[in-house]
CSV table of C-alpha atoms and ligand atoms in Angstrom, one decimal:
chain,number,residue,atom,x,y,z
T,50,UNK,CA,-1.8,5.9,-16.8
T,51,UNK,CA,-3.4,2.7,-16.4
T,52,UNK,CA,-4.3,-0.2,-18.3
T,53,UNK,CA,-8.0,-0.3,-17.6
T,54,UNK,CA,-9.2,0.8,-20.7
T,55,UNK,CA,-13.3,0.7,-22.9
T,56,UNK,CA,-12.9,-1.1,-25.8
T,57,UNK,CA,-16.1,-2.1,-28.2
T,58,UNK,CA,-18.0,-0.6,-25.3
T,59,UNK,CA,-16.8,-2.9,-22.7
T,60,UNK,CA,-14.1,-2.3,-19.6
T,61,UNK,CA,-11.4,-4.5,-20.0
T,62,UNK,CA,-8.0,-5.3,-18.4
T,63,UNK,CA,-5.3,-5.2,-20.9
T,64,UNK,CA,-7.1,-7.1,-23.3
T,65,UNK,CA,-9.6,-8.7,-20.7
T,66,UNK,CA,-13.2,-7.7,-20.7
T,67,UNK,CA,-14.0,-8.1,-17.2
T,68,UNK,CA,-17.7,-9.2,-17.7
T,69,UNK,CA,-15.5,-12.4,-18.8
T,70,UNK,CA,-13.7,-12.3,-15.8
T,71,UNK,CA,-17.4,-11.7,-13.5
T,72,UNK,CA,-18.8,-14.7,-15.3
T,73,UNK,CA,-16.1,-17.1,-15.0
T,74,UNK,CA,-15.3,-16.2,-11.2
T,75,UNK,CA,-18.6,-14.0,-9.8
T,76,UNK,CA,-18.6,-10.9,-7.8
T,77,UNK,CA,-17.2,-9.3,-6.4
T,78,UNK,CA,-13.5,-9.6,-7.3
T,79,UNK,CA,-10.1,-7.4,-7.6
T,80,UNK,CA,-8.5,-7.5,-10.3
T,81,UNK,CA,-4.8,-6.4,-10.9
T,82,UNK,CA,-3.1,-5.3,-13.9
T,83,UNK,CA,0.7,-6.7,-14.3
T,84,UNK,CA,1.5,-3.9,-16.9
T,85,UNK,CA,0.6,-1.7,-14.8
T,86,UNK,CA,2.4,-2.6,-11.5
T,87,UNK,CA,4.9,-3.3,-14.1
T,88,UNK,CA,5.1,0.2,-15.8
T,89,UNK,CA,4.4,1.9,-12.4
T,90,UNK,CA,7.7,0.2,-10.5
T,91,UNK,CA,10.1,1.0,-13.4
T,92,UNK,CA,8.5,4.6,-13.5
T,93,UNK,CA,10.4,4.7,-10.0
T,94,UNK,CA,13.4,2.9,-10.8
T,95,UNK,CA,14.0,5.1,-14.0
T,96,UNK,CA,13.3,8.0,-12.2
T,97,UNK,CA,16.3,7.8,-9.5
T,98,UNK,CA,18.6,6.8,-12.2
T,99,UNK,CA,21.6,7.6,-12.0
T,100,UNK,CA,21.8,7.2,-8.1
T,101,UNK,CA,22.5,3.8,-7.0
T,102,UNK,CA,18.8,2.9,-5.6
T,103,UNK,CA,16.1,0.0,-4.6
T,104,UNK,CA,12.8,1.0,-4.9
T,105,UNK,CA,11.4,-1.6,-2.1
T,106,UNK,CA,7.5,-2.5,-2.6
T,107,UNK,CA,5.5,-1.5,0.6
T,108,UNK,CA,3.8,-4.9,0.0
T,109,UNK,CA,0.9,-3.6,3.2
T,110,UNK,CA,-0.5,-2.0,-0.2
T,111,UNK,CA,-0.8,-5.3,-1.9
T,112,UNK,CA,0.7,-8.3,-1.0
T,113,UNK,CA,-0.5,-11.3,-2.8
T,114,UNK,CA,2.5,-14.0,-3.3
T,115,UNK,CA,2.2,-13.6,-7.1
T,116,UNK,CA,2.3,-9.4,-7.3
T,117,UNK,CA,5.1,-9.7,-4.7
T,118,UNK,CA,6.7,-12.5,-7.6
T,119,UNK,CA,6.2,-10.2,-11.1
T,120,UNK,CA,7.9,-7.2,-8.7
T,121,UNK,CA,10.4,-9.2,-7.5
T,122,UNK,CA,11.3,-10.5,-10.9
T,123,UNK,CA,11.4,-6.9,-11.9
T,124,UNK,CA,14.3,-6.3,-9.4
T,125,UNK,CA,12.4,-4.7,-6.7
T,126,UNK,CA,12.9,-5.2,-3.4
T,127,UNK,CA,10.3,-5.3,-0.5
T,128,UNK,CA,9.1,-3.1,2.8
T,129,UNK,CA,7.7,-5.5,5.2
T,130,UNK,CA,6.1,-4.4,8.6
T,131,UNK,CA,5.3,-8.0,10.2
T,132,UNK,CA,6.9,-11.2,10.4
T,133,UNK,CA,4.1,-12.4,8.3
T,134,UNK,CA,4.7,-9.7,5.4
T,135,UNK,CA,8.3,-11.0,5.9
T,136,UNK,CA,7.2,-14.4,5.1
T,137,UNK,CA,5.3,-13.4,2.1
T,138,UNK,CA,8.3,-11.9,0.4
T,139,UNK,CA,10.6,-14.7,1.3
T,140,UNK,CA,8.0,-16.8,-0.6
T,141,UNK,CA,7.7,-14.9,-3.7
T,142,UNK,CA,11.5,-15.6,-4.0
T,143,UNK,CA,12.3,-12.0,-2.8
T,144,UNK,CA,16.3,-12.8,-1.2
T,145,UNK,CA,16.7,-11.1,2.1
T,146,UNK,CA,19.1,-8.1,1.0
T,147,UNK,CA,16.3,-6.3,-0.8
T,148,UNK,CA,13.8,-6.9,2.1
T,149,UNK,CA,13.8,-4.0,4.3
T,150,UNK,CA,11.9,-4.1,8.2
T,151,UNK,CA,9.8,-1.4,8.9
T,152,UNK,CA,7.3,-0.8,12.1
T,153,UNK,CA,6.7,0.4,15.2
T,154,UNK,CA,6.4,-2.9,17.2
T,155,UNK,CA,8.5,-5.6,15.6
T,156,UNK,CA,8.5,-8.2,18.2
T,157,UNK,CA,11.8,-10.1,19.4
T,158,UNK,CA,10.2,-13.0,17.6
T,159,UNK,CA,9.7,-10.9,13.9
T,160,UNK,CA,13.4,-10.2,14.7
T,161,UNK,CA,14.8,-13.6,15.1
T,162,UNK,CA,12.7,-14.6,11.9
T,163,UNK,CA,14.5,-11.6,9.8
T,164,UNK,CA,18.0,-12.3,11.4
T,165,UNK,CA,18.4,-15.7,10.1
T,166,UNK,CA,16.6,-15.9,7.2
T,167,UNK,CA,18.5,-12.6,5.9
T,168,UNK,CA,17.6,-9.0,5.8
T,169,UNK,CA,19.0,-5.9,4.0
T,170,UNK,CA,18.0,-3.5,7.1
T,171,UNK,CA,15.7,-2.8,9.8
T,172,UNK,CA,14.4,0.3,10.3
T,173,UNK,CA,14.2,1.1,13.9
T,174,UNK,CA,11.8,3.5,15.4
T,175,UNK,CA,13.0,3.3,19.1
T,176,UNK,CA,15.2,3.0,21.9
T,177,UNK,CA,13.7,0.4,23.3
T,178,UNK,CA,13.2,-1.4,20.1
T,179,UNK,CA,17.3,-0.6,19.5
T,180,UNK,CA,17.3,-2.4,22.8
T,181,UNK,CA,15.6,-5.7,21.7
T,182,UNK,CA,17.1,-5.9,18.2
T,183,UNK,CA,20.4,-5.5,19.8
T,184,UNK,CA,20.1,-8.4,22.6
T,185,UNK,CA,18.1,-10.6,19.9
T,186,UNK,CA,21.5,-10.3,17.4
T,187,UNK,CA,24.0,-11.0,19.6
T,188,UNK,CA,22.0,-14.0,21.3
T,189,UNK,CA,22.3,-15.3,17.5
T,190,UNK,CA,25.4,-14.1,17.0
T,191,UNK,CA,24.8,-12.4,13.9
T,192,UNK,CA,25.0,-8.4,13.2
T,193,UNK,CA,21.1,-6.2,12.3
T,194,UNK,CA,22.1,-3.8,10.1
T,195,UNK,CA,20.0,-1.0,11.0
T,196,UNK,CA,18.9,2.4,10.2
T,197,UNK,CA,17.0,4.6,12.8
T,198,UNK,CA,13.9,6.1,11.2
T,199,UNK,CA,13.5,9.7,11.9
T,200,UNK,CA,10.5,12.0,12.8
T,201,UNK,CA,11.5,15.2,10.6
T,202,UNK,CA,8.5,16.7,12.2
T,203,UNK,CA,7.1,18.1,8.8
T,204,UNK,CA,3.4,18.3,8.1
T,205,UNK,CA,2.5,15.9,5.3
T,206,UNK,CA,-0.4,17.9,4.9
T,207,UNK,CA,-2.6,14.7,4.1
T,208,UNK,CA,-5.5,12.8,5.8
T,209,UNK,CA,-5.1,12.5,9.6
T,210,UNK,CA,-5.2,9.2,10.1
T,211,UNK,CA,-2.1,8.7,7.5
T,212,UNK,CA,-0.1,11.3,8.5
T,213,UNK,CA,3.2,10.1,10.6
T,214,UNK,CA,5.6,12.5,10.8
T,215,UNK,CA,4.4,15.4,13.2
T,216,UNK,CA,6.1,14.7,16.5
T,217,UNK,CA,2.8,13.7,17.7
T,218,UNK,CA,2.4,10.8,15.3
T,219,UNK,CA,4.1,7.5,17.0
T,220,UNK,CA,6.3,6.8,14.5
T,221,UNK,CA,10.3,7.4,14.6
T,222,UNK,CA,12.8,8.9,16.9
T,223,UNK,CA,12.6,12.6,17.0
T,224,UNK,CA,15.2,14.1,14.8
T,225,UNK,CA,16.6,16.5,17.3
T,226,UNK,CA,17.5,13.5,19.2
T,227,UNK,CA,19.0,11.2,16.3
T,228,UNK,CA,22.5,12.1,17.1
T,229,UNK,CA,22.3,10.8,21.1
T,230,UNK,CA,20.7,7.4,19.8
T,231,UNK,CA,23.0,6.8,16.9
T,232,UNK,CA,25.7,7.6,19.5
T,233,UNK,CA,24.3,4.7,21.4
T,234,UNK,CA,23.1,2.2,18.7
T,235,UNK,CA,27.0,2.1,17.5
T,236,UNK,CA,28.1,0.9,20.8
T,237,UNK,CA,25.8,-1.9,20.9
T,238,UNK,CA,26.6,-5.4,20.2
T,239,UNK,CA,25.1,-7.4,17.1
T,240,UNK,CA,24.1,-3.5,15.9
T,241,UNK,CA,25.4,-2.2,12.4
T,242,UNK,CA,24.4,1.4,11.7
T,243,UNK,CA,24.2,1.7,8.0
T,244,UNK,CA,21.8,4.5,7.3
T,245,UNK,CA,18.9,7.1,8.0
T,246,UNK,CA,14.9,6.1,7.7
T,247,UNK,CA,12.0,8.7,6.9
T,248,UNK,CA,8.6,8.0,6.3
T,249,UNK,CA,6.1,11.0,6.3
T,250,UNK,CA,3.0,9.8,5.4
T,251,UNK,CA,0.6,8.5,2.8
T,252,UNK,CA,-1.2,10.1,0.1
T,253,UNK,CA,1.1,13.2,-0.3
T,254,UNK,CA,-0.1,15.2,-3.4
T,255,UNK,CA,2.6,18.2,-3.1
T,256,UNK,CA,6.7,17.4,-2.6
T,257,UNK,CA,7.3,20.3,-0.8
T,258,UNK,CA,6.8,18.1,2.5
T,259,UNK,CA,9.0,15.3,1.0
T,260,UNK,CA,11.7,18.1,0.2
T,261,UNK,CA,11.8,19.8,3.9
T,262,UNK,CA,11.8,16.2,5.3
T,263,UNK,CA,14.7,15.3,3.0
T,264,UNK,CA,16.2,18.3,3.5
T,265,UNK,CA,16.6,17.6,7.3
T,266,UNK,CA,18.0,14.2,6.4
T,267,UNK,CA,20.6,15.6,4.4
T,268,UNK,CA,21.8,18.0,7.0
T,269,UNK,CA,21.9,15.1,9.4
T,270,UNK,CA,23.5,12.7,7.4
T,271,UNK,CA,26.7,15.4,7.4
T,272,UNK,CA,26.5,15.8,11.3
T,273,UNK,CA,26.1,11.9,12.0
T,274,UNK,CA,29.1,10.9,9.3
T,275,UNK,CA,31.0,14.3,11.2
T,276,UNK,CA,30.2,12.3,14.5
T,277,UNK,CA,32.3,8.9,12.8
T,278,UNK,CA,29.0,6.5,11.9
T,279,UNK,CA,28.9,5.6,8.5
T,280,UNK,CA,25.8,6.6,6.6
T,281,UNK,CA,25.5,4.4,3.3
T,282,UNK,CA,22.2,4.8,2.8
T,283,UNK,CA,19.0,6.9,3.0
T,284,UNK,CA,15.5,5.0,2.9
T,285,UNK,CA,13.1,7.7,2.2
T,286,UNK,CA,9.6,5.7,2.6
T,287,UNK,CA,7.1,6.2,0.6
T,288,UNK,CA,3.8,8.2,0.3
T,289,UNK,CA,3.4,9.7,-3.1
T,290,UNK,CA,0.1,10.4,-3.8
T,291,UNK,CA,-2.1,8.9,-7.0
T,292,UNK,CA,-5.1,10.9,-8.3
T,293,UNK,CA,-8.3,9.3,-7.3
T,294,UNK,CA,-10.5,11.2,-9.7
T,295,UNK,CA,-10.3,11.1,-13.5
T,296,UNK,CA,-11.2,14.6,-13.4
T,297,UNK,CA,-9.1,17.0,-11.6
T,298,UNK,CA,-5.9,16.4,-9.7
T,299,UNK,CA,-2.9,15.9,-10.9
T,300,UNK,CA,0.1,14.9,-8.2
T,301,UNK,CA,3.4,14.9,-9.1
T,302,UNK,CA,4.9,12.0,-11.0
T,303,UNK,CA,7.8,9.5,-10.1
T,304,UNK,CA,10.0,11.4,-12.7
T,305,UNK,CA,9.5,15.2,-10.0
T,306,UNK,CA,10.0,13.1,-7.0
T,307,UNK,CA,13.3,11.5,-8.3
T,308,UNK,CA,14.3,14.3,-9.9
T,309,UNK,CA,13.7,16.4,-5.7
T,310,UNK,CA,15.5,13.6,-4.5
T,311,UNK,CA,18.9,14.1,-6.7
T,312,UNK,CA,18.6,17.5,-6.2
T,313,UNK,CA,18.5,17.2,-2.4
T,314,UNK,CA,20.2,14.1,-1.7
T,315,UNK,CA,22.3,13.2,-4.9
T,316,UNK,CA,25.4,15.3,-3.5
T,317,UNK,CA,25.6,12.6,-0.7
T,318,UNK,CA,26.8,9.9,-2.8
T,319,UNK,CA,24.3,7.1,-0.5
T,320,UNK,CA,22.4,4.9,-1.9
T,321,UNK,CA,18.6,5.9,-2.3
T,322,UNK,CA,15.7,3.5,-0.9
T,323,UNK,CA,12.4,4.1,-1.3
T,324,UNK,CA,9.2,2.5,-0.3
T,325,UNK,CA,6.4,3.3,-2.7
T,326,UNK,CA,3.0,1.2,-2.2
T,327,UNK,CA,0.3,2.9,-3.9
T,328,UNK,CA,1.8,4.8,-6.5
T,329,UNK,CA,2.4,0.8,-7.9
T,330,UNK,CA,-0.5,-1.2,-6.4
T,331,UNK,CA,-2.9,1.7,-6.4
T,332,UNK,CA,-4.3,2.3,-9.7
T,333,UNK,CA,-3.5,-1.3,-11.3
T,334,UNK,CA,-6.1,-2.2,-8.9
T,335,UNK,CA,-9.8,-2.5,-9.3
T,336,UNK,CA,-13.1,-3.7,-7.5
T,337,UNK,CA,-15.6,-5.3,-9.8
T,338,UNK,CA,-19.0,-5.5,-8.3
T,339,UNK,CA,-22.8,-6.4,-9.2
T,340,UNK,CA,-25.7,-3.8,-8.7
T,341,UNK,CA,-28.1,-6.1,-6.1
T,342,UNK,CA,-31.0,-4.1,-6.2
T,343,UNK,CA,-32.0,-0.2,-7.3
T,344,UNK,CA,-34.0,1.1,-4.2
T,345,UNK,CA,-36.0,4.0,-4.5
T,346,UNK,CA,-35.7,6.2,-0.8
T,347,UNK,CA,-37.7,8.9,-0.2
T,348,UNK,CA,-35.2,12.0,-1.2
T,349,UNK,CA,-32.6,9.8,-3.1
T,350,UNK,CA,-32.0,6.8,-4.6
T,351,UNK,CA,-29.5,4.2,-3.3
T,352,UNK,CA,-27.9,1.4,-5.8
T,353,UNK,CA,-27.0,-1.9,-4.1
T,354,UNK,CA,-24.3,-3.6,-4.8
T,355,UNK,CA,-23.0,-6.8,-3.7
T,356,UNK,CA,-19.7,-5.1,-2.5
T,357,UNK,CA,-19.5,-3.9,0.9
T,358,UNK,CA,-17.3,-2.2,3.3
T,359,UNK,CA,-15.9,-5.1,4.4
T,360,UNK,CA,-14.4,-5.6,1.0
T,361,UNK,CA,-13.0,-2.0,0.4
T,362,UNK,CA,-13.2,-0.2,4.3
T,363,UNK,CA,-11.3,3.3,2.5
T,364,UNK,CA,-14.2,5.1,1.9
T,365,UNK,CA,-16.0,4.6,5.2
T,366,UNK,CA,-12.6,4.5,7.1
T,367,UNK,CA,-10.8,7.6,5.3
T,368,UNK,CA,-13.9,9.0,3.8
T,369,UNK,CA,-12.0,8.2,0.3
T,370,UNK,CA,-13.1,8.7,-2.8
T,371,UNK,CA,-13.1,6.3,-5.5
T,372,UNK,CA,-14.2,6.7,-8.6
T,373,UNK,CA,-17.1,4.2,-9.9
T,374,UNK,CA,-17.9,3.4,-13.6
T,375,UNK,CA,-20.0,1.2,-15.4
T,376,UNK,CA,-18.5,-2.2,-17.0
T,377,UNK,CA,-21.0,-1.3,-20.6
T,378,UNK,CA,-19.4,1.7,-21.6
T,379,UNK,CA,-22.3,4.5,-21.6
T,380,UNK,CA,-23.0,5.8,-24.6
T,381,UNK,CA,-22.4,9.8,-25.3
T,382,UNK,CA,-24.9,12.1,-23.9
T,383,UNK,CA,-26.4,8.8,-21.9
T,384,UNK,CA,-29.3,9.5,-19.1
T,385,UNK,CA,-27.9,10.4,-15.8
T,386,UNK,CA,-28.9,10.1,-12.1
T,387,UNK,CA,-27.7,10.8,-8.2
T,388,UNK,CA,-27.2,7.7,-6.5
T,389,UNK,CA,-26.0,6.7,-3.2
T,390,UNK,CA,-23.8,3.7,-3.5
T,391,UNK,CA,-23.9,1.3,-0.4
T,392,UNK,CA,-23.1,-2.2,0.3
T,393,UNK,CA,-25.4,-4.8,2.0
T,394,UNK,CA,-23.3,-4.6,5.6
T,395,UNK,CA,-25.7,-3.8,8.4
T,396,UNK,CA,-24.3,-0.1,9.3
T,397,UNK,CA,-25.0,3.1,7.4
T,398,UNK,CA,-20.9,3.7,7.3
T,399,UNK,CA,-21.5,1.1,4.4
T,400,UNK,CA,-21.6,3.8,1.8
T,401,UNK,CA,-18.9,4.0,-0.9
T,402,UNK,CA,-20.7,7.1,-2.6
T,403,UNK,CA,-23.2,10.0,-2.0
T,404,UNK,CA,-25.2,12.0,-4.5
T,405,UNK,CA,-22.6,10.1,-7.0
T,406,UNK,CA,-23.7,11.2,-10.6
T,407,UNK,CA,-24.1,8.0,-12.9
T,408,UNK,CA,-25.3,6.8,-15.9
T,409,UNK,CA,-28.6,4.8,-15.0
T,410,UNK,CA,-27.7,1.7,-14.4
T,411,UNK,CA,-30.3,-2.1,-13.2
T,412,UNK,CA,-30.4,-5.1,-11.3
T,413,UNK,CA,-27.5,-7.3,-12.1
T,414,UNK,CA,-25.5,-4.4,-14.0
T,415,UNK,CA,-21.7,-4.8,-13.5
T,416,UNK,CA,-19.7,-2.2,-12.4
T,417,UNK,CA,-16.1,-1.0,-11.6
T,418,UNK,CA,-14.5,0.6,-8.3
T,419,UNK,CA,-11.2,2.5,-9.8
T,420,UNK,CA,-8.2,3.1,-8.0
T,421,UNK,CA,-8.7,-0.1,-5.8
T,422,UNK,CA,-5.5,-1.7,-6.1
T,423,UNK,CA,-4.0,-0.2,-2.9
T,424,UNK,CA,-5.1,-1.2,0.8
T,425,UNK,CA,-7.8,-2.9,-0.7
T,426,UNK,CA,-8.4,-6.7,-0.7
T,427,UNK,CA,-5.2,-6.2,2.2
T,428,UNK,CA,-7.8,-4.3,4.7
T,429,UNK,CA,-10.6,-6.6,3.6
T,430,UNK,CA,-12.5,-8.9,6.5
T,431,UNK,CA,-15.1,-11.3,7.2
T,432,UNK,CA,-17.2,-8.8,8.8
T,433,UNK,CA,-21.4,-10.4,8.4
T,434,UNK,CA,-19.6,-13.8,7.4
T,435,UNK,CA,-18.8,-12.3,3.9
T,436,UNK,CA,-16.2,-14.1,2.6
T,437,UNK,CA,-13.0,-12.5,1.7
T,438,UNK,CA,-13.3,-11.1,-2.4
T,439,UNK,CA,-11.0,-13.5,-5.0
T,440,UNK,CA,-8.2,-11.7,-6.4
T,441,UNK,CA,-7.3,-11.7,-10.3
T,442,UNK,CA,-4.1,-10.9,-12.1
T,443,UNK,CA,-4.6,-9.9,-15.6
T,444,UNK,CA,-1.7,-10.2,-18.3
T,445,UNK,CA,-2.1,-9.4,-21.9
T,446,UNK,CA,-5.4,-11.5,-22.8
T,447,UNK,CA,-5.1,-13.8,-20.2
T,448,UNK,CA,-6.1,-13.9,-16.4
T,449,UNK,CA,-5.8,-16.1,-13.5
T,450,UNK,CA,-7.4,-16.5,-9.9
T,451,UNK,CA,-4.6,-15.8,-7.6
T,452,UNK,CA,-6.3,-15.9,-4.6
T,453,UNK,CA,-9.8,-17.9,-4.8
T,454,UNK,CA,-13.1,-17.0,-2.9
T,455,UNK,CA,-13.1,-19.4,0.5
T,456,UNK,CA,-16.3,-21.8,0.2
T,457,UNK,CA,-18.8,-21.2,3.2
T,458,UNK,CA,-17.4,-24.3,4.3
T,459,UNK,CA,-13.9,-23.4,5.1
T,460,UNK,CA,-14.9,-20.1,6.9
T,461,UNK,CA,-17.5,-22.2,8.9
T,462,UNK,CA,-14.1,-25.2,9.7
T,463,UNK,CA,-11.7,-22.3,11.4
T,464,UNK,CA,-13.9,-22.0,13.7
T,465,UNK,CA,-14.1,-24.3,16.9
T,466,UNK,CA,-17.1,-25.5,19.0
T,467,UNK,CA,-15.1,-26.7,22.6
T,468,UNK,CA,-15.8,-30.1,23.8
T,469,UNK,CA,-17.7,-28.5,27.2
T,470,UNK,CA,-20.3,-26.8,25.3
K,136,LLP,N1,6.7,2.9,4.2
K,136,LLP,C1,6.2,3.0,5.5
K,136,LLP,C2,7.0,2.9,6.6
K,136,LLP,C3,4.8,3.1,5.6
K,136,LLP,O1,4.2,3.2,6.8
K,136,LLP,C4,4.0,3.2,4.4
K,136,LLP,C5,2.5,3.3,4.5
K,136,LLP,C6,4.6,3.1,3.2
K,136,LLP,C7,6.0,3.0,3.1
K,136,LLP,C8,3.8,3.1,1.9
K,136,LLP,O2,3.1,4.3,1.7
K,136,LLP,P1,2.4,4.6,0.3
K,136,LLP,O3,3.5,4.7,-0.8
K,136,LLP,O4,1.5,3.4,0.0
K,136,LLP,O5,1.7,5.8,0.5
K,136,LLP,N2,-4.5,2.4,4.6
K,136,LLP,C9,-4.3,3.7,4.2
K,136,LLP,C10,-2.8,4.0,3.9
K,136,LLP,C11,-1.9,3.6,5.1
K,136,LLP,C12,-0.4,3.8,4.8
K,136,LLP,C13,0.4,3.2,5.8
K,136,LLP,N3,1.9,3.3,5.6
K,136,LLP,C14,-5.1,4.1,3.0
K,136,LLP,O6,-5.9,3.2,2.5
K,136,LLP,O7,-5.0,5.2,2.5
């Protein structure tokens, strides 16, 4: 459930109408809803109750400073994957015991940042990275408390390009050689084994996956606490899927997932992490955008609007689907017609929608990409000098701008003309 809602014909957010919102900022823009990230991180949250838990934000989902503040006020703690995500939480006044370091290639630099400014864990996804972390501590003299994230090997069964734990992904240390490296990471000065790490993938619409995954991780957690480490925690990632049409899917909720996770890790007495991005961000999100032109093509007709792939890359990176509706509520039994949805970007990947049944829609009408609060204004780029789209937090009847549209001018300042040319 959302809280993108029609009311007296019009789309509003909360109590919103966002043709207010296009008129006092212009297209295109995102706009956020903070009941909804509200209601969606307490779903998880009351959901793993009774365990002892912290549901940490994947803030690469959405990251704005003042999302990041109403979850952190909320108690949640935050997944970061770069010293600059790191930065962000520490800036929307997130303390560094519910930050938690994920990523492939933290650098000894991203490491040194974490150290001293505090961190709950990192999760480490090598040897050589177990390496680094170690030498980095000890030069400081403090202790990383880590956990090693593990490839469980388990098929997400989701898009390719999301998918990370088949041994063939890059992610994590293959589980059937967790024990040797836990062996090793507890020998290492400035290294403080604390848990297990598993991250699957993204977009998972069935919990069988999650289950076998945290299946494994149960098993191992008895073999490495049988080997002496203590294991006082399991951060299980994230990845549960959101449906992306209206019409007909229907993933399982926060309430089956917690509810899996007691039943396959609640005997363990650890406490549960978890790392949910878009089931939160994902559907409080949206893309409001203006229809440019209506352009008649020979075999189909395309609709123009002044979004572009630039400002949400999912569907012409994933081949996503988002759902598309008109900001004037169309009225019952309304005209329909095939369009192809594009953006202006020179490149025919800059389709958001083929054959897309509408209502007919003109120059200058408004309307509404859904499901557009995840990895959307975060993958956004300048690509044809098109400046980055403002983002909008709505709450109750009010909204503010909480990330303005750069003038033509700043984009034109960063860049620099040397004195030799
Ligand atoms: N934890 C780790 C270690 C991750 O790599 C991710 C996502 C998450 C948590 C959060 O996953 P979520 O709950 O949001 O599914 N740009 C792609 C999605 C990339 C996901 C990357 N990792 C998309 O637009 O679908």
């Amino acid at each position: 459930m959302d809280h993108f809602l029609y009311k007296d014909g019009q789309l509003h957010a909360e109590d919103v109408a966002l043709e207010d919102i296009a008129e006092a900022v212009g297209t295109p823009f995102y706009v956020y809803s903070a009941a909804t990230l509200t209601r969606h991180y307490k779903l998880f949250s009351e959901a793993l109750q009774p365990l002892p838990h912290q549901v940490c934000f994947a803030i690469k989902s959405l990251s704005n400073l003042a999302v990041l503040k109403l979850l952190g006020d909320l108690g949640a703690g935050m997944d970061v994957v770069s010293g600059g995500e790191y930065l962000r939480a520490k800036a929307a006044g997130v303390p560094g015991e519910r930050i938690v370091f994920s990523g492939v290639g933290k650098t000894r630099e991203e490491m040194k940042l974490a150290l001293t400014g505090g961190i709950r864990q990192f999760n480490v996804e090598s040897e050589p990275e177990l390496h680094a972390l170690s030498e980095v501590a000890h030069w400081l003299g403090l202790t990383a408390p880590i956990t090693l994230r593990v490839n469980p090997d388990v098929d997400a069964k989701t898009h390719e390009k999301i998918a990370t734990g088949k041994k063939e992904n890059k992610f994590g240390i293959p589980i059937s050689k967790a024990r040797e490296v836990y062996a090793q990471a507890a020998r290492m000065p400035g290294i403080q084994v604390v848990g297990i790490d598993v991250h699957i993938g993204s977009q998972l619409t069935d919990l069988a996956p999650f289950e076998a995954a945290f299946q494994k991780v149960a098993e191992l957690t008895e073999q490495l606490r049988a080997d002496g480490h203590t294991i006082s925690r399991l951060d299980l990632g994230g990845g549960l899927g959101i449906p992306y049409t209206r019409s007909n899917e229907a993933p399982p909720l926060p309430l089956d997932y917690g509810a899996m996770i007691k039943r396959t890790l609640g005997h363990l007495g650890c406490e549960i992490e978890i790392e949910p991005g878009r089931l939160i961000s994902g559907n409080a999100g949206m893309l409001v955008s203006q229809v440019i032109y209506v352009k008649e093509g020979e075999d189909r007709t395309f609709l123009i609007v002044d979004a572009a792939m630039n400002d949400l890359v999912r569907p012409s990176m994933y081949g996503a689907h988002h759902d598309i509706v008109p900001i004037v509520e169309a009225a019952p039994g309304a005209e329909m017609q095939d369009y192809d949805v594009v953006g202006p970007v020179c490149e025919t990947g800059d389709t958001f929608a083929k054959s897309r049944a509408m209502t007919v829609l003109h120059e200058g009408d408004l309307l509404a990409f859904r499901s557009a609060g995840a990895y959307g204004a975060v993958m956004a780029s300048e690509y044809n000098t098109r400046p980055l789209v403002p983002e909008v937090l709505v709450q109750g009847d009010h909204f503010a701008v909480i990330r303005p549209r750069p003038s033509f001018d700043e984009i034109l300042k960063r860049d620099t003309i040397p004195s030799w040319l």
